[in-house]
Coordinates of C-alpha atoms and ligand atoms in Angstrom, one line a residue:
X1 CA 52.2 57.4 92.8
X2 CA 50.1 54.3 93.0
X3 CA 48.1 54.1 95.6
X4 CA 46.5 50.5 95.1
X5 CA 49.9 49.4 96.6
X6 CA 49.3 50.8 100.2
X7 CA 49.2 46.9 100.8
X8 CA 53.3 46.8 100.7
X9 CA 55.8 47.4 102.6
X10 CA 58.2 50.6 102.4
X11 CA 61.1 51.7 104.0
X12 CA 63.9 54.3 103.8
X13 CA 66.8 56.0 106.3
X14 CA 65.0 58.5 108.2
X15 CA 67.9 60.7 109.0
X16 CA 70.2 62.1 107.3
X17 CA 73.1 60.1 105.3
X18 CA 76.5 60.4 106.0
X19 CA 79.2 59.6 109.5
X20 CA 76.9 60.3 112.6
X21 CA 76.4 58.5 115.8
X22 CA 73.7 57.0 114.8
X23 CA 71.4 56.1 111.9
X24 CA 67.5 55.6 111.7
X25 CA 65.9 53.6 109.5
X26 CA 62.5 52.4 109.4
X27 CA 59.6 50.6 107.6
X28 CA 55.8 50.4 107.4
X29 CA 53.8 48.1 106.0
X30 CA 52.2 44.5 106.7
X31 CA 55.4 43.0 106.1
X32 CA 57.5 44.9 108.6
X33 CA 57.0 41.8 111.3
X34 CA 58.2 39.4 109.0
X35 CA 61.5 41.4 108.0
X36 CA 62.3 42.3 111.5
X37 CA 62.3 38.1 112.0
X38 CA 64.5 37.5 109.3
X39 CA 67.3 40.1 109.2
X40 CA 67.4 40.4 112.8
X41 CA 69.4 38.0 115.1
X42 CA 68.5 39.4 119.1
X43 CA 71.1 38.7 121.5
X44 CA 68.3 36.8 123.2
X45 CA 67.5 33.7 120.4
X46 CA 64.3 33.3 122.3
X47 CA 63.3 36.5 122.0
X48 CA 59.6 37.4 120.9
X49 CA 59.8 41.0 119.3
X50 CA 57.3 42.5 121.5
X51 CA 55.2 45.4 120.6
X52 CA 56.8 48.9 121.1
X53 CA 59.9 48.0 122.7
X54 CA 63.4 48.3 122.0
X55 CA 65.7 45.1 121.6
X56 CA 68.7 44.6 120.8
X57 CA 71.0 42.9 118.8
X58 CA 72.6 42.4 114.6
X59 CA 71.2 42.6 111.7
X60 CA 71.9 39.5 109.6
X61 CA 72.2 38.7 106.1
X62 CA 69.9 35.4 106.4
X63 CA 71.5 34.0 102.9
X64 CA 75.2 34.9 103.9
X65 CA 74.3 34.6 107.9
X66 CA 76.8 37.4 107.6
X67 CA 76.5 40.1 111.3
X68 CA 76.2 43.8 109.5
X69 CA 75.6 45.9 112.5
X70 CA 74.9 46.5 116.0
X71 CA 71.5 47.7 116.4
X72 CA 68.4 48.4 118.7
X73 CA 65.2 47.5 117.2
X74 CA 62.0 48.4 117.7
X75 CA 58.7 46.5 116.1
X76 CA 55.5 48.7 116.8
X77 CA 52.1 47.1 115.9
X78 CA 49.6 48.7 114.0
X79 CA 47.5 50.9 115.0
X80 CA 49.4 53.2 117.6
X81 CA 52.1 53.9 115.4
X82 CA 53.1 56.9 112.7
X83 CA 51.4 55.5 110.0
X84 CA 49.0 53.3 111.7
X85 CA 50.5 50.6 110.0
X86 CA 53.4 48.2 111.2
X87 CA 56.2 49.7 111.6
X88 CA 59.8 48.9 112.0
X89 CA 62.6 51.3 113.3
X90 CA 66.3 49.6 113.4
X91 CA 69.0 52.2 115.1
X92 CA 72.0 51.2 113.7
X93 CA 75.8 52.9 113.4
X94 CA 75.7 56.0 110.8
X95 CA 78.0 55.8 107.9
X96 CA 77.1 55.6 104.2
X97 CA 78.6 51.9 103.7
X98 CA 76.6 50.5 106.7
X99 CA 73.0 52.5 106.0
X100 CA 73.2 51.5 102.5
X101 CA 74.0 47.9 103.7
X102 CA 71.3 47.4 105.8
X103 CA 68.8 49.2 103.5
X104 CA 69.9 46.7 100.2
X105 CA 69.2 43.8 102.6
X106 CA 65.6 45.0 103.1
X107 CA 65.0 45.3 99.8
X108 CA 66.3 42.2 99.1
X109 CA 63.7 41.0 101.3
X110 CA 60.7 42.6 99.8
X111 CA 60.0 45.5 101.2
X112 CA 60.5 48.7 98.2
X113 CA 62.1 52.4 99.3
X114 CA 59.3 55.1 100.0
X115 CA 59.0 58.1 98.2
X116 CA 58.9 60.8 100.0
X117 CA 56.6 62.2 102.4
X118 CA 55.6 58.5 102.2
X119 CA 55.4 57.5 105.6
X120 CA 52.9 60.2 106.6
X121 CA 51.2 60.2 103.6
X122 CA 50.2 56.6 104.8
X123 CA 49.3 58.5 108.2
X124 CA 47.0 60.7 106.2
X125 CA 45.6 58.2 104.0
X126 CA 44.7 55.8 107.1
X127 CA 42.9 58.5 108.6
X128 CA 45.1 59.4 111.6
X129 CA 46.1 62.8 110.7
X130 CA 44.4 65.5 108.3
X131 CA 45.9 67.6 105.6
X132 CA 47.0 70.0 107.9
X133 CA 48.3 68.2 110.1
X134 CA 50.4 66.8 107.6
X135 CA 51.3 70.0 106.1
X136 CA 52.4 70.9 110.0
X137 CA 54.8 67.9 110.0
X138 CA 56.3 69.7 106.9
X139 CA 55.9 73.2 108.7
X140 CA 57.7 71.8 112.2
X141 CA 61.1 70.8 109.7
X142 CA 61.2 73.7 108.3
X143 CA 60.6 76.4 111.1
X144 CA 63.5 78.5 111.8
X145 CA 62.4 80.4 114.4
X146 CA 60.6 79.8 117.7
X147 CA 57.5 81.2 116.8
X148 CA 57.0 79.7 113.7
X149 CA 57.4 76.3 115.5
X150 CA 55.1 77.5 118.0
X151 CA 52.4 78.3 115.1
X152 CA 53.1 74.7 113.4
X153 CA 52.4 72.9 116.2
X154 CA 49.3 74.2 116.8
X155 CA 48.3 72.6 113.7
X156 CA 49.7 69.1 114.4
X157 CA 47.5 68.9 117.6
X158 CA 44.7 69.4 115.0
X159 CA 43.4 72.8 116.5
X160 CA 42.4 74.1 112.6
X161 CA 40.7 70.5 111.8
X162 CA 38.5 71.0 115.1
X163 CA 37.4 74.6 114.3
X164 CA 37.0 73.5 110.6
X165 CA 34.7 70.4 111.8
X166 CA 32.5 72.6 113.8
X167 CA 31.9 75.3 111.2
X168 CA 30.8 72.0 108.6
X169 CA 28.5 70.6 111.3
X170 CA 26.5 74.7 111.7
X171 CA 26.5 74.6 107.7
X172 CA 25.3 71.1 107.2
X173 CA 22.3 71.7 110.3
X174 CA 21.5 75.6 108.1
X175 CA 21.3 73.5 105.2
X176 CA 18.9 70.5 106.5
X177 CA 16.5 73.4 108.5
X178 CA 16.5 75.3 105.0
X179 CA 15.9 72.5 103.0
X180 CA 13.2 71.1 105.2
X181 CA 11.7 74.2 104.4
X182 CA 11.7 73.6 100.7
X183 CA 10.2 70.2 100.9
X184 CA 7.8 71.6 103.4
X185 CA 6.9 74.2 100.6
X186 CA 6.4 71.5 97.5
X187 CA 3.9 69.9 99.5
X188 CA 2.0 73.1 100.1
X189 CA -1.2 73.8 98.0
X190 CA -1.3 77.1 96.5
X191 CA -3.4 78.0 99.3
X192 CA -1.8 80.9 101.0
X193 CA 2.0 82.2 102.1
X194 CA 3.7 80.5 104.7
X195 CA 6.1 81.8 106.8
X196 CA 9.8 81.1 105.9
X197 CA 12.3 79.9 108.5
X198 CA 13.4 82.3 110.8
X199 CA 16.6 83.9 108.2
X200 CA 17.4 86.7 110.4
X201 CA 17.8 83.8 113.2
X202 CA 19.7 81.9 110.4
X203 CA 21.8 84.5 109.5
X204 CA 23.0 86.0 112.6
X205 CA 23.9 82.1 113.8
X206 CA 25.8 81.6 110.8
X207 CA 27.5 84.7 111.6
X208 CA 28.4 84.3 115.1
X209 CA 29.4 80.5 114.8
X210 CA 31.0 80.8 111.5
X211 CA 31.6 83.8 109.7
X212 CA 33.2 85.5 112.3
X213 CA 35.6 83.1 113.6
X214 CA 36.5 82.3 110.0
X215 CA 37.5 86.0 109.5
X216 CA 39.7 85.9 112.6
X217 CA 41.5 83.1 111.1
X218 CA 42.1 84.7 107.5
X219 CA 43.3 88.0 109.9
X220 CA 46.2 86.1 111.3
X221 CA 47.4 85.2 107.8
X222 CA 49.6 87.8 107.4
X223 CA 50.6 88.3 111.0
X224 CA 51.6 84.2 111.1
X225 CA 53.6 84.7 107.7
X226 CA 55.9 87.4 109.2
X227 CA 56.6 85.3 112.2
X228 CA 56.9 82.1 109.9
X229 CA 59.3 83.4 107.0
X230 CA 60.5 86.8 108.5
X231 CA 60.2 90.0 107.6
X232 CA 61.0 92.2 104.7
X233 CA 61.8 95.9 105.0
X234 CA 62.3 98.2 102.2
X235 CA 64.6 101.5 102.3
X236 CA 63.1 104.5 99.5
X237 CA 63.3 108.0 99.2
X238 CA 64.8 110.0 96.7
X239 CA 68.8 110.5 96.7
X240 CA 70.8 111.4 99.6
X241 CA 68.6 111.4 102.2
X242 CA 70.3 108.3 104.0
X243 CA 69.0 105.3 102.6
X244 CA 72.4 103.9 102.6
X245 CA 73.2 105.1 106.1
X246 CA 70.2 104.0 107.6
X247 CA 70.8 100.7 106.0
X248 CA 74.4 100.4 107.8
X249 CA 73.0 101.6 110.9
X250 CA 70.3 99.2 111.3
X251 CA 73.0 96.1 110.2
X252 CA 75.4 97.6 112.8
X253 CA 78.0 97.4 109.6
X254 CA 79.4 99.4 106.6
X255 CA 77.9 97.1 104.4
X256 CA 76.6 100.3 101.3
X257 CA 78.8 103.1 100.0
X258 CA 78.0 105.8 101.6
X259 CA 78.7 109.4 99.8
X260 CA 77.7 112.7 99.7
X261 CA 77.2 112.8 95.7
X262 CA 73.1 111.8 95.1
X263 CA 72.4 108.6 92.9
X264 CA 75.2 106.6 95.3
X265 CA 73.7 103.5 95.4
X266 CA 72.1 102.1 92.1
X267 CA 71.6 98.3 92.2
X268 CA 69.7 96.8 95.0
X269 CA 71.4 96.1 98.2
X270 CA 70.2 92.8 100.8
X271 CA 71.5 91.9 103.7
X272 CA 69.4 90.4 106.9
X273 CA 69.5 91.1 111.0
X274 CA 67.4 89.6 114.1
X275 CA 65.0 91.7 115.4
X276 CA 63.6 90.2 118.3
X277 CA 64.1 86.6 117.5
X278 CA 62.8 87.3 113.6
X279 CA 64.6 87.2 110.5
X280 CA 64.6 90.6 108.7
X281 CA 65.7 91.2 105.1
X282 CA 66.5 94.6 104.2
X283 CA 66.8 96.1 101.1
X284 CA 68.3 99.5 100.3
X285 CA 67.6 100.7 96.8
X286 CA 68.5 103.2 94.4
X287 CA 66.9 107.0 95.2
X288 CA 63.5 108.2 93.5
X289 CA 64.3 111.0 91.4
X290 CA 63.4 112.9 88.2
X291 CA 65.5 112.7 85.7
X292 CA 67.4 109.7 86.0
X293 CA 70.5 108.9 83.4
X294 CA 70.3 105.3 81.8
X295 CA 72.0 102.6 84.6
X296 CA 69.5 104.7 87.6
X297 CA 66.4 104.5 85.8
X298 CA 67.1 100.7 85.9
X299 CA 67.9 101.1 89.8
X300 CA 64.4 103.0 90.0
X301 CA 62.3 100.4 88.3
X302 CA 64.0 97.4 90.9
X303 CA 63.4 100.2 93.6
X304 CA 59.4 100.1 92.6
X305 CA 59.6 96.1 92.3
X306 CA 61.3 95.8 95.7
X307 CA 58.1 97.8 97.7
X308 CA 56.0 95.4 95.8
X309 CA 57.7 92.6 97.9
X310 CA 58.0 94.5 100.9
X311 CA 56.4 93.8 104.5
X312 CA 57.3 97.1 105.8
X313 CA 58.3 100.4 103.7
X314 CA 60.9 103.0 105.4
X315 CA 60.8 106.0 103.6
X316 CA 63.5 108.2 104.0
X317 CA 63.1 112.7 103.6
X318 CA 65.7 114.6 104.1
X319 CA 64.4 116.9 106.5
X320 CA 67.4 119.6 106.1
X321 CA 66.1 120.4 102.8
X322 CA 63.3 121.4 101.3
X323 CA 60.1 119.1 100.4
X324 CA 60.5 118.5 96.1
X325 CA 58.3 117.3 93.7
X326 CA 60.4 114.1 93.8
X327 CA 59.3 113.6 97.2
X328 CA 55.9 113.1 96.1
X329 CA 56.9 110.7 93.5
X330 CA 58.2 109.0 96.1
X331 CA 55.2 109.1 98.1
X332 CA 53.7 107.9 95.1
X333 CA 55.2 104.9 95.2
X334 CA 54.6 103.7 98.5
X335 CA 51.4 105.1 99.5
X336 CA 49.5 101.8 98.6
X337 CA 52.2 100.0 101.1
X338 CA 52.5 99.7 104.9
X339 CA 55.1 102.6 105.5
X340 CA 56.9 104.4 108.1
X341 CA 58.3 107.9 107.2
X342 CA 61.5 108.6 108.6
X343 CA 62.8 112.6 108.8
X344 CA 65.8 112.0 108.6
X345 CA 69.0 114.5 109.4
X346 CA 67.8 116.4 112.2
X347 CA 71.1 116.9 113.6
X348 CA 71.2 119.8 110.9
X349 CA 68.8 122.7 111.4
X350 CA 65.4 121.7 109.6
X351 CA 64.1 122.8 106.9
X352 CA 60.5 122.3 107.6
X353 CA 58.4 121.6 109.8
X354 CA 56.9 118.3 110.5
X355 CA 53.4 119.3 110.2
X356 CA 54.8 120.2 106.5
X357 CA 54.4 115.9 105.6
X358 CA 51.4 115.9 107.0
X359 CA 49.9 118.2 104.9
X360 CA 51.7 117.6 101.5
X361 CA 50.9 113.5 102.0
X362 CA 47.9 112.3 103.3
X363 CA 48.5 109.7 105.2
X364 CA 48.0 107.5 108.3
X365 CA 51.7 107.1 108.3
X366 CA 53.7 107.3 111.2
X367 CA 56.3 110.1 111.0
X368 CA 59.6 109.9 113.0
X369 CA 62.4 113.0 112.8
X370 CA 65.8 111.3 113.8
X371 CA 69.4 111.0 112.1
X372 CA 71.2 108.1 111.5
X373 CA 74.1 108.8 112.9
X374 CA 72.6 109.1 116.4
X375 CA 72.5 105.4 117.5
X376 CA 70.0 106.1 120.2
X377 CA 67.4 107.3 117.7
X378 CA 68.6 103.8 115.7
X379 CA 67.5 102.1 118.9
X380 CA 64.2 103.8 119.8
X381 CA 63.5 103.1 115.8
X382 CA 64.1 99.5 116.1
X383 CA 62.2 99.5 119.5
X384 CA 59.1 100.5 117.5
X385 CA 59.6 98.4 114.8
X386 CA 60.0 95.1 116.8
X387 CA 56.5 96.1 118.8
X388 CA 54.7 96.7 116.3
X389 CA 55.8 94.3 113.3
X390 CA 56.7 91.1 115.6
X391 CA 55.5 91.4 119.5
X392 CA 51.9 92.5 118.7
X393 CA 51.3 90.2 116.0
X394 CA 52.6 87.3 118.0
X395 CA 51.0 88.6 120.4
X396 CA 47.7 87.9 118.1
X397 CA 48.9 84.7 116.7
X398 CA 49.5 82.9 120.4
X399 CA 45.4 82.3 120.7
X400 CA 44.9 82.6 116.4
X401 CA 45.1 79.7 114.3
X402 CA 47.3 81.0 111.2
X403 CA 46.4 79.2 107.9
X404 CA 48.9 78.9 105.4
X405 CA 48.8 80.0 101.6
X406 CA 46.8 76.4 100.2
X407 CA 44.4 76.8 103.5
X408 CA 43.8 80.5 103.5
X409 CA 43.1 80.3 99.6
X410 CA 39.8 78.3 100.2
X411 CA 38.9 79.8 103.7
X412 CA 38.4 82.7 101.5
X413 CA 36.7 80.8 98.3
X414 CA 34.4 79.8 101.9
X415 CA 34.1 83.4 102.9
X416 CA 32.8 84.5 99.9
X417 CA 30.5 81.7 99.6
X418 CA 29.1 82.3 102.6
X419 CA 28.7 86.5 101.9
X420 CA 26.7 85.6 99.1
X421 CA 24.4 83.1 101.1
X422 CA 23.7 85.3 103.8
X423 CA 22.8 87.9 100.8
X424 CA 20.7 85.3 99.4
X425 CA 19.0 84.5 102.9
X426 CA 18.4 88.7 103.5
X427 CA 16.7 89.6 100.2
X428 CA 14.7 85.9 100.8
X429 CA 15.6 84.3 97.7
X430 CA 14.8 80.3 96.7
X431 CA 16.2 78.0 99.3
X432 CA 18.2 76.2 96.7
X433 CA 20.4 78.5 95.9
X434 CA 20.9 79.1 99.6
X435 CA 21.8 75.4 100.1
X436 CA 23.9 75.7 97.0
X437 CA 26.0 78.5 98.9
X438 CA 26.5 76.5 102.0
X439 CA 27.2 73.4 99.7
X440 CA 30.1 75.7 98.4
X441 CA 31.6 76.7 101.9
X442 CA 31.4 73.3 103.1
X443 CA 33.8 71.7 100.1
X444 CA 36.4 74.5 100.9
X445 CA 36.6 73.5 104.3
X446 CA 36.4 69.8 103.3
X447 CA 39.6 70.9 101.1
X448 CA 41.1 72.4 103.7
X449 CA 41.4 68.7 105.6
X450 CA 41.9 66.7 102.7
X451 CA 38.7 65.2 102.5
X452 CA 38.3 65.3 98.9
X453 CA 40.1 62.7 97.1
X454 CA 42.4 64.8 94.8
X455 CA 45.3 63.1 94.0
X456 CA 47.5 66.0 92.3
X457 CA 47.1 68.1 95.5
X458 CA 48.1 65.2 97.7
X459 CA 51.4 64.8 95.3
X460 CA 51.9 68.4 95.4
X461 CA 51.7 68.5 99.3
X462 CA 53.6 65.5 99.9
X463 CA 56.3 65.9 97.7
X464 CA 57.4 69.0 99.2
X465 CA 58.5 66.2 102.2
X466 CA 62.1 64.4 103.0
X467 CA 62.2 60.9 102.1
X468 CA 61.9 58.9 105.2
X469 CA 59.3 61.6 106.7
Ligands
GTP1 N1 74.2 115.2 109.0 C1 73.7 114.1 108.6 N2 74.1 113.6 107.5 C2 73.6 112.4 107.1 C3 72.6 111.7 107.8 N3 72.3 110.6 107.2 C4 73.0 110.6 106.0 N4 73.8 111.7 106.0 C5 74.7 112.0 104.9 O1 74.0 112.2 103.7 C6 74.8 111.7 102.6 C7 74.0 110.7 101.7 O2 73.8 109.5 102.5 P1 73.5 108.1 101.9 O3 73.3 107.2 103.0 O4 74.6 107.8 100.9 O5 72.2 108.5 101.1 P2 71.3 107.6 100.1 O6 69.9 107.9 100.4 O7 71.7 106.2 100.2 O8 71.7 108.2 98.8 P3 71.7 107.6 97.3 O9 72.2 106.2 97.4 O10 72.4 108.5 96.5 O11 70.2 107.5 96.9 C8 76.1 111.2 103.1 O12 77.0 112.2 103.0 C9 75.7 110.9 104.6 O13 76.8 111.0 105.4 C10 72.2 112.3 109.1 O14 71.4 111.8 109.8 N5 72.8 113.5 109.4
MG2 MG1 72.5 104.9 98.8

């Protein structure tokens, strides 16, 4: 996209197409005050289109003097508008004919369609909003859930730009205090050693001001992406301990077979249910087991694939037989995940005892005994899980500022940069390489807000918009 043409005008239908009560369409540019007096006839002819008020009246084919629609029209003057640029909004009748009417007249009249995401691209570009606030304004259209709303609009109020301008301004004053020193230095004689700035002092203020509070930041990450895209449970364990139930029981429907024979199920199964307010996709998979024939080792192999995706692991044992060796395969697999082990069966007499798991895998892993077809144990398991995988972490997230994937990328290029600066600073190493380090963290978080003029990121950030947004 051109840029040089910022000068124009652009418009496009900002909701979307097709027989609603009403349509939105709007414009921004230097031109927009000059189109509004043209195509639009106010029921008042004296009418001046004051600033940031609605009037109405038609819009007029000024060739044809032809009425096309009813409106109400609004003419905002730059600056206090979306785009800090001129702006037009007509509200007209929604239908394809009339939108696309309107719209052909407006480009008859020199004013081009925007591409998308144009609009706040212009808001970014003219310095009213950062890049995450405009990757919010995507973040708001697309939340789904409450909380994930809740997180995005944290953003658009600019809460990660102020932290982010803070931590810039402690780097920058580190920098100039250490590179004082170095000019200090040059202009020494060889006369004797002279004490360097104070780098424990240095350190530890980096530390608390910075560091720190950066960490916290990169902490909610994961928390934030549960609540923003949901969560994804995975159901393993080798054949016929319940996988299959379990999944049924948790949906509240018969949605697997279900049979006594081991190696049931042999594809992966999806489906999805709420828990507490949050999408959860489930997967039940084919069972772990030794000697597979042909079709399950396939089903094993998208078993393993699935816990690489998974938020949440639930590993079935069936607790009314005794421990096997393909139990630890299983263990195998999921050990490196975040898992819950689930003893399942014990309406029938057990077979070990639950110490037995604790010994055979070493494990922080909490261990419930239950069966699946006691829906009170179904309940206190889905009590846990909605504590501990969705209240506590939104619990975390409602003071945390959550970065997304692009943002949490660089905070950690930042992180890093500042690790090996505060190394650097300990084992009193030349002050330009310190300032170097700093230098480093400060263009991540420059990156973070857009200030670096890289057009490919703005196309890939902006693109990902509606047009009209
Ligand atoms: N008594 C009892 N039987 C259970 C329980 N859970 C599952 N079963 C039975 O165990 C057998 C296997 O259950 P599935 O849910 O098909 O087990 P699976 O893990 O999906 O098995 P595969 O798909 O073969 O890997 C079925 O006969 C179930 O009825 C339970 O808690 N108690
Ligand atoms: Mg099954």
């Amino acid at each position: 996209m051109d840029f040089r043409l910022l000068q124009d005008t652009i418009c496009a239908i900002a909701t979307p197409v097709g027989e609603a009560g009403i349509g939105l369409i709007r414009t921004s540019g230097p031109g927009s005050l000059e189109l509004a007096r043209k195509i639009f006839k106010p029921r008042r002819p004296d009418l001046r289109l004051k600033s940031h008020t609605l009037h109405y009246g038609w819009i007029k084919d000024p060739v044809s003097g032809q009425l096309i629609d009813e409106v109400l029209l609004s003419f905002m003057a730059a600056p206090s508008t979306y785009t800090r640029e001129d702006t037009v909004e007509i509200n007209c009748h929604s239908g394809y004919a009339v939108l696309d009417r309107i719209v052909q007249l407006i480009l008859a009249n020199g004013v081009r369609l925007a591409e998308p995401g144009e609009f706040t691209r212009r808001a970014f570009l003219n310095g009213r909003i950062d890049l995450s606030q405009a990757e919010a304004v995507v973040e708001i259209i697309r939340s789904r859930s409450e909380q994930g709303l809740l997180l995005a609009n944290r953003h658009l109020r600019g809460e990660l730009r102020q932290v982010i301008e803070t931590w810039r301004e402690t780097l920058l004053q580190a920098q100039t205090t250490i590179e004082a020193y170095i000019d200090f230095t040059d202009d020494l004689s060889e006369e004797g050693e002279e004490e360097g700035p104070a780098y424990e002092t240095l350190v530890s203020g980096l530390s608390d001001s910075v560091f720190t509070p950066l960490l916290s930041v990169l902490n909610s990450y994961d928390e934030g992406r549960v609540l923003r895209e949901g969560l994804t449970i995975v159901l393993v364990g080798k054949p016929n301990t319940g996988k299959s139930s379990m999944l049924n029981a948790l949906l509240g429907k018969d949605r697997a077979i279900v049979a006594a024979a081991p190696g049931t199920t042999r594809d992966v199964i999806e489906d999805s249910f709420l828990l507490s307010g949050v999408q959860v996709r489930i997967l039940d998979t084919a069972g772990i087991r030794n000697r597979p024939d042909e079709i399950e080792s396939f089903g094993i192999e998208r078993t393993l694939r699935s816990v690489s995706e998974a938020d949440v692991v639930l590993w079935l044992i069936d607790n009314s037989r005794q421990l096997t060796s393909e139990d630890m395969k299983v263990y195998e697999a999921v050990r490196d995940s975040r898992y819950l082990v689930l003893l399942n069966k014990s309406d029938l007499p057990s077979a070990f005892p639950i110490e037995k798991v604790q010994e055979r895998f070493k494990g922080p892993a909490p261990i419930f005994r239950l069966s699946v077809k006691k829906q009170s144990d179904i309940d206190r398991l889905k009590t846990y899980m909605a504590e501990t995988f969705i209240r506590r972490p939104l619990e975390n997230c409602r003071s945390a500022i959550v970065p997304n994937l692009r943002q949490k990328v660089l905070l950690e290029s930042a992180r890093d940069a500042l690790l090996r600066a505060f190394d650097l600073l300990r084992s009193g190493a030349y002050g330009e390489l310190i300032s170097f380090e700093l230098e480093s963290a400060r263009t991540q978080f420059d990156a973070v807000l857009g200030w670096e003029n890289d057009s490919d990121l703005l196309d890939r950030i902006f693109s990902q918009f509606c047009i009209g947004k």
